[in-house]
Coordinates of C-alpha atoms and ligand atoms in Angstrom, one line a residue:
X3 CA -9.8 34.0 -81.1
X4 CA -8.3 37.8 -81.5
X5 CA -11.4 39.1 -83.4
X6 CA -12.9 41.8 -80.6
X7 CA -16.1 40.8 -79.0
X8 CA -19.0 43.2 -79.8
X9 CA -19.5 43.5 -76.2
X10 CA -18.5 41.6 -73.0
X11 CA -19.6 41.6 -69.3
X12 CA -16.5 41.8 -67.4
X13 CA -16.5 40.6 -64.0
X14 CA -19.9 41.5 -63.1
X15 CA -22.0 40.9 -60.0
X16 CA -25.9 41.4 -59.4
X17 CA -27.0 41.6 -55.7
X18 CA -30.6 41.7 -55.1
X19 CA -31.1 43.1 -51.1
X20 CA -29.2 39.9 -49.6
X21 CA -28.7 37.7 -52.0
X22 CA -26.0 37.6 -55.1
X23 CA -27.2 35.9 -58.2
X24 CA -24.6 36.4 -60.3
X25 CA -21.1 36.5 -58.8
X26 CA -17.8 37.6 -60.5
X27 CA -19.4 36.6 -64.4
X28 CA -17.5 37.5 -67.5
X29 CA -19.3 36.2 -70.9
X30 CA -18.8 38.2 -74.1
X31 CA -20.5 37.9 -77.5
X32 CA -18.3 38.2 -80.6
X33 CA -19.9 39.0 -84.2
X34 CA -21.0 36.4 -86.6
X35 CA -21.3 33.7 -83.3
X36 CA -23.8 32.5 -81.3
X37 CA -23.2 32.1 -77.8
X38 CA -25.0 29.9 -75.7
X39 CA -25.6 30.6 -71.9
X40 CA -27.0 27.5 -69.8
X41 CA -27.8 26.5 -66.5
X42 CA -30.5 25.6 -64.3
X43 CA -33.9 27.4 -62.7
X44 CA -32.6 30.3 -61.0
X45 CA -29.1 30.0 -62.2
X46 CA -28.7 33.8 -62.9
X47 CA -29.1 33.5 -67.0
X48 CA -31.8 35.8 -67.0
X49 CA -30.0 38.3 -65.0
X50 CA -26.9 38.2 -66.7
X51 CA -28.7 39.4 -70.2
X52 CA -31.0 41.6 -68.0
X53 CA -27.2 43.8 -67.4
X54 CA -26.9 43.4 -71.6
X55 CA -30.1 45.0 -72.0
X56 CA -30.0 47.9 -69.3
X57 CA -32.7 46.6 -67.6
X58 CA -30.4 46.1 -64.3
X59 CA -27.2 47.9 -63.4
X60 CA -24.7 45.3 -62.6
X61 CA -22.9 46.1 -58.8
X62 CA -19.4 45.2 -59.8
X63 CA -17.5 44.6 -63.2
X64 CA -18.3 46.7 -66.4
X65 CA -20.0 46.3 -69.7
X66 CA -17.7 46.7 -73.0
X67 CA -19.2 47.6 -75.9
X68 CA -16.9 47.2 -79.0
X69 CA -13.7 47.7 -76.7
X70 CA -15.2 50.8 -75.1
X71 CA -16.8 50.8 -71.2
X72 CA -20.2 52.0 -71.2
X73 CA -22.9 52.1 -69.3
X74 CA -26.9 51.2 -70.1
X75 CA -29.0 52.8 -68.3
X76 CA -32.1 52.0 -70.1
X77 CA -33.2 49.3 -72.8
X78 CA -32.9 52.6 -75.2
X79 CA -29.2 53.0 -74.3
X80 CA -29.1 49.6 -74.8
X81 CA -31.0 49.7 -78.6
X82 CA -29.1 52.3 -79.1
X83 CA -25.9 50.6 -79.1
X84 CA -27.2 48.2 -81.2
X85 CA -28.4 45.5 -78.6
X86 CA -32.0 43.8 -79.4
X87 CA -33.5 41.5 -76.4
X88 CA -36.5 39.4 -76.7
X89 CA -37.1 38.3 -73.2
X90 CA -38.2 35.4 -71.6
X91 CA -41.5 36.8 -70.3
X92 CA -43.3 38.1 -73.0
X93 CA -43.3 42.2 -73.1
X94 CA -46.8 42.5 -75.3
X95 CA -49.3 44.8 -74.6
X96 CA -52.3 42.2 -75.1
X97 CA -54.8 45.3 -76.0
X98 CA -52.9 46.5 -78.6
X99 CA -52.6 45.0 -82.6
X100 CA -49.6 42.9 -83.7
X101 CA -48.8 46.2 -86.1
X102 CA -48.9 48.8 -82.8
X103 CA -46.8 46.3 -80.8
X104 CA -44.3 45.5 -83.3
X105 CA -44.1 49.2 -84.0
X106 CA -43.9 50.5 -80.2
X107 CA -42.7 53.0 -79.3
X108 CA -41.1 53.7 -83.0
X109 CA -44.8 54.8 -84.7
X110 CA -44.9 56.0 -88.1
X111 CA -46.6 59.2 -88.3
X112 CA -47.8 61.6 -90.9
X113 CA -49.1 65.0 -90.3
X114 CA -48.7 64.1 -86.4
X115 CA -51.1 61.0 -86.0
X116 CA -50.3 57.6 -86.6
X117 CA -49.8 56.5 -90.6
X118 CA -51.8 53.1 -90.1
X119 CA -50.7 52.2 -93.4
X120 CA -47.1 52.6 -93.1
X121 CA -47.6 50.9 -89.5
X122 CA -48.8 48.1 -91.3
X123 CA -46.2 47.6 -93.6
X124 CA -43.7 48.3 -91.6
X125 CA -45.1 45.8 -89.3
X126 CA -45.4 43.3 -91.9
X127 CA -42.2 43.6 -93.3
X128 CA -41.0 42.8 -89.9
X129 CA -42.9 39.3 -89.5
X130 CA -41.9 39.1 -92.8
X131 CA -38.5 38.6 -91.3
X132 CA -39.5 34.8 -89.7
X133 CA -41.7 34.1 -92.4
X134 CA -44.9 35.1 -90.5
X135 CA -47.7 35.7 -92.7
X136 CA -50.6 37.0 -90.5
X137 CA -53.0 39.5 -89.9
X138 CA -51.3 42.5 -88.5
X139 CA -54.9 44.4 -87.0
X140 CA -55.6 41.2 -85.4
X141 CA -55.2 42.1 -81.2
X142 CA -52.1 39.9 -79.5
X143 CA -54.5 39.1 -76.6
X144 CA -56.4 36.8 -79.2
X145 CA -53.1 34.7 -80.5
X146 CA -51.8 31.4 -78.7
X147 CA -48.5 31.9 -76.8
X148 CA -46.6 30.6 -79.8
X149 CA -47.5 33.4 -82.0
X150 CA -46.9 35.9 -79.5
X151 CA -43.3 34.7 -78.9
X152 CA -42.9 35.0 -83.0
X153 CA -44.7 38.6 -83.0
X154 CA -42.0 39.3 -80.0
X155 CA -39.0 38.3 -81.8
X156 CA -40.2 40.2 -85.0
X157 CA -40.1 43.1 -83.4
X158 CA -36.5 42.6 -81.9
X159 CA -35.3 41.6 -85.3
X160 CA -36.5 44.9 -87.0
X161 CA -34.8 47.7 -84.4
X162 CA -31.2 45.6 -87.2
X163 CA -29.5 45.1 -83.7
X164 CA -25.7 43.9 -84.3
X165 CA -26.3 42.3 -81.0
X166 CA -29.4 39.8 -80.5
X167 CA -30.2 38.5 -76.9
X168 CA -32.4 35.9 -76.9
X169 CA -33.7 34.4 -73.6
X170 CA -35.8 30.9 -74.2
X171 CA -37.0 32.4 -77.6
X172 CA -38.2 28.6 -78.6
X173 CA -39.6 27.1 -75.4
X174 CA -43.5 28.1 -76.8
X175 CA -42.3 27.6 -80.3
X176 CA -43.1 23.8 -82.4
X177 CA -40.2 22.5 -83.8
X178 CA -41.4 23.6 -87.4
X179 CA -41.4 27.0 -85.9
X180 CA -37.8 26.4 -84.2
X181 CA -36.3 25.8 -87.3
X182 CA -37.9 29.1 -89.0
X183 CA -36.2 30.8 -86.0
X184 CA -33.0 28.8 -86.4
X185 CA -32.7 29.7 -90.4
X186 CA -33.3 33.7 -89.1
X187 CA -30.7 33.4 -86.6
X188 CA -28.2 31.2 -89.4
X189 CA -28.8 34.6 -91.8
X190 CA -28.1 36.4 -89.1
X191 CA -24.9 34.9 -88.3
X192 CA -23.8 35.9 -91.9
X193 CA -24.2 39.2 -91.7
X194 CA -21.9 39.4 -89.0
X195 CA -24.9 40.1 -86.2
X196 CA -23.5 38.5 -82.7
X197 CA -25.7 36.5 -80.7
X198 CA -27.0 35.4 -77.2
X199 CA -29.3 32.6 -76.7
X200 CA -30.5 30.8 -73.9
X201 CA -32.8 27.5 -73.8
X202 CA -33.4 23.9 -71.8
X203 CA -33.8 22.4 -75.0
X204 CA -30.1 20.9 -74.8
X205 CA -30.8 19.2 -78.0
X206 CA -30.6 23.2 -79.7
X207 CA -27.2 23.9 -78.5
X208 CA -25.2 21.9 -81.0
X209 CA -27.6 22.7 -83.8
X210 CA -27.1 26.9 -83.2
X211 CA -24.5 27.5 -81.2
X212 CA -20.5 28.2 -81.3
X213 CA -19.6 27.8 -77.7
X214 CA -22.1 27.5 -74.6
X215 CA -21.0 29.5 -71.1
X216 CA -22.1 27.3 -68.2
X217 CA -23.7 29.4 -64.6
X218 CA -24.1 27.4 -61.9
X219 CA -26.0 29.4 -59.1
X220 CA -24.5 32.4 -60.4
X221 CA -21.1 31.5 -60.6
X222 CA -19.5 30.9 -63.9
X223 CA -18.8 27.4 -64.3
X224 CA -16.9 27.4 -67.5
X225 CA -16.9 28.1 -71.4
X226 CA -16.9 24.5 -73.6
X227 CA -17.7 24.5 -77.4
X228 CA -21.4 23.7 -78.6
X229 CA -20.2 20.5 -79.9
X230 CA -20.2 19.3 -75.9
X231 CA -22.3 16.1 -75.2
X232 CA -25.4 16.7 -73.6
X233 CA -24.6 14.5 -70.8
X234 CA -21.5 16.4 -70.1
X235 CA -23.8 19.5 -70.5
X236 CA -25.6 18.4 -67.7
X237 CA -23.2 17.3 -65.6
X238 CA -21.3 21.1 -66.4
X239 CA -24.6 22.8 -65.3
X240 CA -26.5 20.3 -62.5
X241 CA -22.9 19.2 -61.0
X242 CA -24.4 15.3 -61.7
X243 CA -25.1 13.2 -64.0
X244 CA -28.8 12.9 -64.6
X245 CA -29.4 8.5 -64.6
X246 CA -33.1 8.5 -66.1
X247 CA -35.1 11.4 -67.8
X248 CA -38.4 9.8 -67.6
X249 CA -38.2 7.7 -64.4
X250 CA -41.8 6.3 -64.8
X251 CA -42.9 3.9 -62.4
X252 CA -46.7 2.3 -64.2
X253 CA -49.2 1.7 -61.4
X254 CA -51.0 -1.3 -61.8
X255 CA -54.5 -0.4 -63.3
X256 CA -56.6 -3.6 -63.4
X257 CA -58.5 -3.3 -60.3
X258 CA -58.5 0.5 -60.5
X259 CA -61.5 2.7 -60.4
X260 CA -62.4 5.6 -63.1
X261 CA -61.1 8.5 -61.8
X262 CA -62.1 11.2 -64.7
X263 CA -64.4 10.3 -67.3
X264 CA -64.8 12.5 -70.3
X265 CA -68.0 11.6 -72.2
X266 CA -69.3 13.1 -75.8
X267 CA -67.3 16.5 -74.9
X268 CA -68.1 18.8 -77.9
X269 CA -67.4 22.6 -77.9
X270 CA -68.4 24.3 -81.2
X271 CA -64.8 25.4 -83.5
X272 CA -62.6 23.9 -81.0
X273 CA -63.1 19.6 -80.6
X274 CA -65.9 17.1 -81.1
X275 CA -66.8 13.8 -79.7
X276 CA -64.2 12.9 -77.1
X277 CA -65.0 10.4 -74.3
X278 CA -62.1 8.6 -72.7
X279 CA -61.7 7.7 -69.2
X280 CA -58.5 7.6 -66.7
X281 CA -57.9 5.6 -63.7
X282 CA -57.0 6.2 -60.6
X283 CA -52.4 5.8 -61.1
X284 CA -52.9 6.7 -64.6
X285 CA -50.9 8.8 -66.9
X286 CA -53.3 9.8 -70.2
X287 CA -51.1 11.8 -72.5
X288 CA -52.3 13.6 -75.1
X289 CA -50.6 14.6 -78.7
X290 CA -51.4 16.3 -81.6
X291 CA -50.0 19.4 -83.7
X292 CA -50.6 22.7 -82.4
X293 CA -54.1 23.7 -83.4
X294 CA -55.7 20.2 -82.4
X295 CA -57.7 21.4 -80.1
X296 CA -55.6 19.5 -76.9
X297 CA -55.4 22.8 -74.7
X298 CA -58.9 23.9 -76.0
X299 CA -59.8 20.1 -74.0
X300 CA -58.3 20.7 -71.1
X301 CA -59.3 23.7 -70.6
X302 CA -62.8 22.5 -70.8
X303 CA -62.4 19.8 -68.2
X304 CA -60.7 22.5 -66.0
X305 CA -63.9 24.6 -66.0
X306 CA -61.9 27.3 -68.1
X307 CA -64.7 27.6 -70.7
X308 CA -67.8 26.3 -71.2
X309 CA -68.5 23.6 -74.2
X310 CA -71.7 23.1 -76.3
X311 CA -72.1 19.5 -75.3
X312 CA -70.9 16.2 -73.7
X313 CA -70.0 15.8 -69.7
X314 CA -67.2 15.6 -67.4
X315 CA -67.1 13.5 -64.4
X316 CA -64.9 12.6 -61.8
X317 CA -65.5 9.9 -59.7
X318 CA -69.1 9.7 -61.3
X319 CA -70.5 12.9 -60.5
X320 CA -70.8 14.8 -63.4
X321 CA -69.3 18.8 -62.9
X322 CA -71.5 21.9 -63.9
X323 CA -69.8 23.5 -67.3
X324 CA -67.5 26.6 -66.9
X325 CA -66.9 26.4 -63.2
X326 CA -63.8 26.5 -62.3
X327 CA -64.8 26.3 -58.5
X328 CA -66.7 23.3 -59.1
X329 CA -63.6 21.4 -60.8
X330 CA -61.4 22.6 -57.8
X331 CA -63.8 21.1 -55.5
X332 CA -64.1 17.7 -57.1
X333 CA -60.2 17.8 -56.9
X334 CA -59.1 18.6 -60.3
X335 CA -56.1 20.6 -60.6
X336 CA -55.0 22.3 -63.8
X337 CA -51.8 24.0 -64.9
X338 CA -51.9 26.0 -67.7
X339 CA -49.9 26.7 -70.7
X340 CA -48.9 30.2 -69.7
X341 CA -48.6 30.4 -66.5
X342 CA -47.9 34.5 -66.9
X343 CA -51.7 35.0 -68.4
X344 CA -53.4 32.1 -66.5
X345 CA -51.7 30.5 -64.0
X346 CA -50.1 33.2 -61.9
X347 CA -50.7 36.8 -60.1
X348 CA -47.2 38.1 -60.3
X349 CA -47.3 41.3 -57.8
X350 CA -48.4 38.5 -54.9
X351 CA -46.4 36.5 -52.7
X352 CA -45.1 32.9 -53.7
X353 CA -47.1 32.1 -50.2
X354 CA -50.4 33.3 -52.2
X355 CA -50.2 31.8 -54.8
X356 CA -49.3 28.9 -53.9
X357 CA -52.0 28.7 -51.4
X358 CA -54.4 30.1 -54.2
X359 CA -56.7 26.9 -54.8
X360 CA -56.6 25.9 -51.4
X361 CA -57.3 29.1 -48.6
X362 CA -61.0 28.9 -49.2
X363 CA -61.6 25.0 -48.5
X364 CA -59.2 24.9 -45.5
X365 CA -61.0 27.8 -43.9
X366 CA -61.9 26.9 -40.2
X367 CA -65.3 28.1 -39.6
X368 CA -64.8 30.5 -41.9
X369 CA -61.5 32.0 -40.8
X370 CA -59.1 32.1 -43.5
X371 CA -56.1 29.1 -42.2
X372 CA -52.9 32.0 -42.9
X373 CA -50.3 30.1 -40.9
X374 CA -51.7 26.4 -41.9
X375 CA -51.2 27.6 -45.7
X376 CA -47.8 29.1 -45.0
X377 CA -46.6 26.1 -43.3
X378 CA -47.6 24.0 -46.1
X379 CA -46.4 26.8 -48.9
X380 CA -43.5 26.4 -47.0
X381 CA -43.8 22.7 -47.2
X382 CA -43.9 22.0 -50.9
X383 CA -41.7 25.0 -51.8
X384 CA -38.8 23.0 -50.4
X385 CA -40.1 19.7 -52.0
X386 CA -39.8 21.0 -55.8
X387 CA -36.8 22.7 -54.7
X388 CA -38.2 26.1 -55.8
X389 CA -35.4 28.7 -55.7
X390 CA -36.4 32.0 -53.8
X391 CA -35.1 34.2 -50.9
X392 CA -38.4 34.0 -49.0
X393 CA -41.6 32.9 -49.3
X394 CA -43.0 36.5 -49.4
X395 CA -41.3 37.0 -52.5
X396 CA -43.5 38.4 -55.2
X397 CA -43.5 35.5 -57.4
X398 CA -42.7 37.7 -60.5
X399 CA -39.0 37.7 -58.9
X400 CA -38.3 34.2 -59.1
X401 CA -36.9 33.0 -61.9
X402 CA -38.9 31.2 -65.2
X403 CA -38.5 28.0 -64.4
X404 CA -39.1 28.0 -60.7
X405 CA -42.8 30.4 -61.6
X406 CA -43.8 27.0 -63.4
X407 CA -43.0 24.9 -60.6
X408 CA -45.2 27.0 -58.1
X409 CA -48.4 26.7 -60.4
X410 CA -47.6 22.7 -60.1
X411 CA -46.8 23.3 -56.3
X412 CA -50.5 25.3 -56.2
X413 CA -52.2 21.6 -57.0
X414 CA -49.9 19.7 -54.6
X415 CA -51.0 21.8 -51.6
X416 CA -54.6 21.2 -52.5
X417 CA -54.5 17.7 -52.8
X418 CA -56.0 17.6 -56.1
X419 CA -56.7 13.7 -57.3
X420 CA -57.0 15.0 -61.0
X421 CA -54.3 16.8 -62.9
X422 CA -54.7 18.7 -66.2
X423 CA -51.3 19.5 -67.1
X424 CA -50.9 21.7 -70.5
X425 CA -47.2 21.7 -71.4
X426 CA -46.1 21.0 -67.4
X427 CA -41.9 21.4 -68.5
X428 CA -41.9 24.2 -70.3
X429 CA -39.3 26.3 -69.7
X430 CA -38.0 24.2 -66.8
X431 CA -34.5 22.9 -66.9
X432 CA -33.2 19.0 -67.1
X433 CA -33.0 18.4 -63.7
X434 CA -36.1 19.9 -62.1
X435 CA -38.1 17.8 -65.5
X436 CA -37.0 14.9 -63.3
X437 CA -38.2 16.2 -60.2
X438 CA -41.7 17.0 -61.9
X439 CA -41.9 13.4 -63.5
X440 CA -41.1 12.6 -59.9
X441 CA -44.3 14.0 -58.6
X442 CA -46.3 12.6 -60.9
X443 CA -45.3 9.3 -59.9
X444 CA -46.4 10.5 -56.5
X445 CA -49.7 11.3 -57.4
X446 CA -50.5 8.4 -59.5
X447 CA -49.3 6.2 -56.8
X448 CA -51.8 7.6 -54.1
X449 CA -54.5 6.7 -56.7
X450 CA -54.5 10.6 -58.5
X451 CA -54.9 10.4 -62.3
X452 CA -53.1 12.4 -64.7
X453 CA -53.9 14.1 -68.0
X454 CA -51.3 15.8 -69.5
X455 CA -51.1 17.7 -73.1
X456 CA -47.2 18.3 -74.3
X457 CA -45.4 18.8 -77.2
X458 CA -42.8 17.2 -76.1
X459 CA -42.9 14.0 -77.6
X460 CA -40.1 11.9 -75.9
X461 CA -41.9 13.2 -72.4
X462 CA -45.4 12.2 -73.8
X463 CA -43.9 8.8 -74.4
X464 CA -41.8 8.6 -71.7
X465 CA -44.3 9.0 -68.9
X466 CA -47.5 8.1 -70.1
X467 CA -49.2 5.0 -69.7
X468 CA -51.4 5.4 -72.7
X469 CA -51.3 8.0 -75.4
X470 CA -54.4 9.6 -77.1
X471 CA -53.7 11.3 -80.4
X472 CA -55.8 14.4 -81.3
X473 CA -56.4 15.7 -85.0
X474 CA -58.4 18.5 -86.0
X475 CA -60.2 18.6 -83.2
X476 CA -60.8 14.8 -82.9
X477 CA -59.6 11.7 -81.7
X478 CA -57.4 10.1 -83.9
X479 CA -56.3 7.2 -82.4
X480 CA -55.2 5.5 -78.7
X481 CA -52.0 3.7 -78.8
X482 CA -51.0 1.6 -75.3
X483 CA -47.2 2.7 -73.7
X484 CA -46.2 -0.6 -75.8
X485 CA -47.4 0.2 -79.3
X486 CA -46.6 3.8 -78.8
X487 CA -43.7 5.3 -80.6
X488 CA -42.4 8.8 -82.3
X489 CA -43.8 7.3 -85.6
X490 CA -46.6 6.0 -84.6
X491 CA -48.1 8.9 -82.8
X492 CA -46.5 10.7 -85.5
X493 CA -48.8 8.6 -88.2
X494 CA -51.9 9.8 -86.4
X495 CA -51.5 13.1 -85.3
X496 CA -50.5 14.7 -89.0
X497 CA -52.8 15.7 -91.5
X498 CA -50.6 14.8 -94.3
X499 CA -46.9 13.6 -94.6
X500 CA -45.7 17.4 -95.4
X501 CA -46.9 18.3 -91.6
X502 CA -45.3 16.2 -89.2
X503 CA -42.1 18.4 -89.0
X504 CA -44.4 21.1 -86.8
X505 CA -44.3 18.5 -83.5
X506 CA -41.1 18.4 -81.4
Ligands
ATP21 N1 -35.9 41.4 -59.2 C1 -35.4 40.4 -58.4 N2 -35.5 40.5 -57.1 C2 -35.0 39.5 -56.3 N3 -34.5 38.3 -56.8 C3 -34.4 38.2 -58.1 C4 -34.9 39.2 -59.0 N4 -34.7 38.8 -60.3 C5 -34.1 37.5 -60.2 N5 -34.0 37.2 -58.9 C6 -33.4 35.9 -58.4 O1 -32.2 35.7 -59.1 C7 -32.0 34.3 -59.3 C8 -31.7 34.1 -60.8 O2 -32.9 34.3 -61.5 P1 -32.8 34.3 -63.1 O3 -34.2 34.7 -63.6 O4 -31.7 35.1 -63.6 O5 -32.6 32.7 -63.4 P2 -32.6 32.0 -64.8 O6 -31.2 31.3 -64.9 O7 -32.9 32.9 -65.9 O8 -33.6 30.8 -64.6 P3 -34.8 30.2 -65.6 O9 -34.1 29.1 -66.3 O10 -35.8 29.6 -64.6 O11 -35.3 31.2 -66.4 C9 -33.3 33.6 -58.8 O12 -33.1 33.0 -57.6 C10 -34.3 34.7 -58.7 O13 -35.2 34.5 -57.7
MG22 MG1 -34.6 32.9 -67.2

């Protein structure tokens, strides 16, 4: 192609105190194309755009900006060469309105104070942009993670960037909400605006992108049109081919004892009515549309919130409501669906928290166990393969993918017989999917039970040994790993025909 690229990384390098993570890179994004970056957990991706956005000041190689070297020394220098990023970890200020944080930093005033209405316009004009139609007063802290990520990329879209960097805008996002993005980013395309996108969805790379650059731990690996198959995709970016995505093995249950029993479980505006029971080497998975109440469950079970009625028991004793303490103690583990606002303290050590759930019940006579919980941090840090430079890391450093490993790492050091997993892949790239799936086949074949909510539906039916479908708040239906299919689940979980595009 001889059209100039809106802006290229030439050659660059990142070093972070010993350790390079990107290495001689050169990527550049040319108008009216979407250019897809992949690679695995820790692969650099998010470092590379991080030099894009001035966040980080690449060590060697320069930044081109329509044929010109600059430099960015700040997201403003960034905006204001016309480069919009919506990052991976969300950047809203949970205390503020979806107007004030769509608006930041760029509030319309009148007679020096804030002009609420024109911040609300504004702001809705802007969500107008993805065909969001929502309350703009309403705080973020009170929307799911999905609606955050579309109040997020709202606000990148109205700062009319010519250059859009977007770093796993659709992993929170149903696939009814992926395609609202998708027809954005096609407009976009149009109007000449260049783009950067990153995702593990490898499905989304043919369906939006022009060509895809492949990083390998940092190292460019090479530049292939989106059109690649996804197997070769894999092999480009894992360096193998990947032989099974869902490599479960089925315990067999008919001897097996009840493990978690869910009985009546009602909470007021959120579910009614569920009782189920898993067994000890069972997979439960859960599906539903978004709003069925399935994380609202689990968090329930976990000891998150309280409920207005019903009980939960494991192994027959029934848990106090709201404790979270209590659930830990009877062995339940639970990982969340954002592991920023739930799951994880980012300023501390991977070596906290992964020993978070566990440094309390392994104290000997009450002397916190330091070097028994960084032995074991240690232990299971090198079993998922997490990718860090030491184990004192602040976990915020790591990369996406490898933060949602640690919060599964978290249950593995404490033993936990009962998982609650809400969304347990999200964000986590092909081959370390495998490596979760792995561990669950671990746990289920020590006699742990599983429960696991996803959205996913080929992993729902992939590695579950029985499927229950939620609706509204309700069980809809229980299909065996037999009967179960996309259609069937499908059939169950939708309120009507018109829905069933909003599961993935
Ligand atoms: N501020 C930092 N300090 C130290 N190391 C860092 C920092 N930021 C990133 N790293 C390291 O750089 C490597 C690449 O991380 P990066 O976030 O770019 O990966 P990624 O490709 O975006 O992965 P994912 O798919 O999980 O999001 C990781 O090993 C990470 O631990
Ligand atoms: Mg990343």
């Amino acid at each position: 192609m001889t059209q100039q690229p809106l802006l290229t990384l030439q050659n660059v390098s990142k070093v972070f105190g010993p350790v390079t993570v990107i290495n001689d890179v050169t990527v550049s994004v040319y108008p009216g194309r979407v250019q897809v970056l992949l690679g695995e957990n820790g692969a650099g991706k998010s470092t590379l755009i991080k030099m894009m956005a001035g966040v980080y000041q690449p060590d060697s190689g320069h930044i081109v900006v329509d044929g010109k070297t600059v430099t960015l020394p700040n997201t403003r220098a960034a905006e204001a060469v016309g480069i919009a990023t919506i990052h991976q970890e969300l950047n809203l200020v949970p205390t503020m309105s979806i107007a004030e944080n769509v608006m930041l930093g760029r509030m319309p005033t009148r007679h020096g104070l804030v002009d609420r209405r024109a911040l609300r316009q504004q702001a809705r004009a802007a969500l107008a942009l993805i065909g969001l139609d929502i309350d703009v007063d309403v705080l973020v802290g009170d929307l799911g993670i999905a609606r955050q990520q579309l109040v997020e990329i709202a606000k990148a879209l109205s700062i009319n960037a010519r250059i859009l960097i977007l770093d796993e805008p659709t992993a929170a996002l149903t696939r009814h909400e992926t395609e609202n993005l998708f027809a954005v980013m096609a407009d976009l395309r149009q109007r000449g605006v260049g783009m950067l996108f990153i995702s593990h969805h490898l499905d989304e790379i043919a369906e939006v992108g022009d060509t895809v650059t492949v990083l390998r731990d940092g190292e460019f690996i090479g530049e292939v049109p989106a059109s690649t198959s996804e197997d070769e995709l894999v092999k480009l970016m894992v360096g193998r081919g990947i032989e099974d995505q869902f490599p479960r093995l089925s315990e067999n249950l008919g001897q097996a004892a009840e493990v978690l029993t869910v009985d009546n479980l009602t909470s007021a505006g959120s579910f009614r009515d569920i009782s189920f029971t898993i067994k000890a080497g069972e997979v439960l998975g859960i599906a539903g549309l978004v709003g069925a109440g399935r994380t609202e469950l689990i968090r329930a079970i976990a000891g998150a919130d309280r409920y207005t009625s019903g009980t939960v028991a494991v192994r027959g004793q029934i848990l106090p409501k709201g404790s979270i303490k209590a659930a830990i103690a009877a062995g339940i583990g639970h990982v969340p669906e954002d592991r920023k606002g739930q799951g994880l303290v980012l300023d501390a050590s991977v070596n906290n928290n992964l020993g978070y759930a566990t440094l309390a019940s392994t104290a000997k006579l009450g002397m916190v166990d330091f070097a028994g919980q960084r032995s074991r941090a240690s232990a299971v840090a090198k079993r998922l393969r997490i990718r860090m430079h030491t184990i004192d890391q602040p976990i915020g450093a790591l990369s996406g993918g490898n933060q949602q490993k640690a919060v599964f790492g978290r249950w593995i050091i404490a033993a936990s017989t009962v998982l609650l997993l809400d969304e347990p892949t999200r964000g986590v790239d092909v081959g370390a999917k495998v490596e979760i799936y792995e561990l669950m086949n671990t746990i289920t074949a020590a006699g742990g039970a599983i429960l696991m909510v996803s959205s996913e539906l080929p992993e729902i039916l992939g590695m579950s040994d029985r499927i229950l479908v939620m609706r509204d708040g309700r069980l809809a239906g229980e299909l065996s790993s037999a009967e179960a299919t996309q259609d069937a689940v499908m059939t169950l979980a939708a309120r009507d025909v018109d829905e069933t595009h909003e599961q993935r």
